[in-house]
Amino acid sequence: MAPKSGKMSREEELLLEGFNKNVSTKSSALFYGNAFIVSAIPVWLYWRVHSIDIASYAVIFAIGTLVSTWLLAFAYKNTKHMLKHKVALKREAAVTKEMTKKLADDKKISKKEKDERILWKKNEVAEYEATTFSIFYNNSLFLALVIFASFYILSGTSPHMNYGLSIGLSSGLIALLSTGTHSMK
């Protein structure tokens, strides 16, 4: 039933915010910062292990790192969105119990206010856990794919082609996998 005044309650706003696919500026900065660092790690691999001169291939390294950064950040956002609701459901009982204990002594707060605070805390916990797991999961998979592609699949190709393909295919596959509806348990 829609409210008569046309305005949503704070609880309804929090609920809708939980299903929103957009991320905050803070999360976006965290995603792009992490994605850049992880995308730059293979440059060291190609510089030290594959003996590619950084100065000669700086443009290829820069383009590969930037494209990979964008694709990884995209994957972080998608994975976080998929996980957030699942994490909220799994942590619901624990967060409710903790917040109920914490707010039990405060007699000044109404039941509605307590429920809003509990909902806000659930959302905060789910947001944090989904963000950290998304970063961990995608970074692990990306680095494993880069190493596997670099040393096994593309070992016979020239070093600059090896770099471009291993970074492009790995980050592209991570981004593609993040768009699926499969469940991560």
mmCIF file of C-alpha atoms in Angstrom, residues 43 46 50-64 158-161 163:
data_model
loop_
_atom_site.group_PDB
_atom_site.id
_atom_site.type_symbol
_atom_site.label_atom_id
_atom_site.label_comp_id
_atom_site.label_asym_id
_atom_site.label_seq_id
_atom_site.Cartn_x
_atom_site.Cartn_y
_atom_site.Cartn_z
ATOM 1 C CA VAL A 43 53.692 -5.472 -14.822
ATOM 2 C CA TYR A 46 56.495 -9.289 -17.005
ATOM 3 C CA HIS A 50 59.521 -12.408 -18.659
ATOM 4 C CA SER A 51 62.314 -9.774 -18.949
ATOM 5 C CA ILE A 52 60.303 -7.119 -20.760
ATOM 6 C CA ASP A 53 61.844 -3.654 -20.705
ATOM 7 C CA ILE A 54 59.362 -1.346 -18.958
ATOM 8 C CA ALA A 55 60.411 1.762 -20.894
ATOM 9 C CA SER A 56 59.999 0.110 -24.288
ATOM 10 C CA TYR A 57 56.537 -1.245 -23.544
ATOM 11 C CA ALA A 58 55.237 1.520 -21.247
ATOM 12 C CA VAL A 59 52.301 2.312 -23.538
ATOM 13 C CA ILE A 60 51.200 -1.338 -23.683
ATOM 14 C CA PHE A 61 51.572 -1.653 -19.906
ATOM 15 C CA ALA A 62 49.594 1.564 -19.316
ATOM 16 C CA ILE A 63 46.759 0.585 -21.653
ATOM 17 C CA GLY A 64 46.603 -2.958 -20.263
ATOM 18 C CA SER A 158 55.988 -12.990 -27.720
ATOM 19 C CA PRO A 159 56.182 -11.254 -24.307
ATOM 20 C CA HIS A 160 54.166 -8.166 -25.264
ATOM 21 C CA MET A 161 51.467 -10.311 -26.895
ATOM 22 C CA TYR A 163 50.960 -9.572 -21.586
#
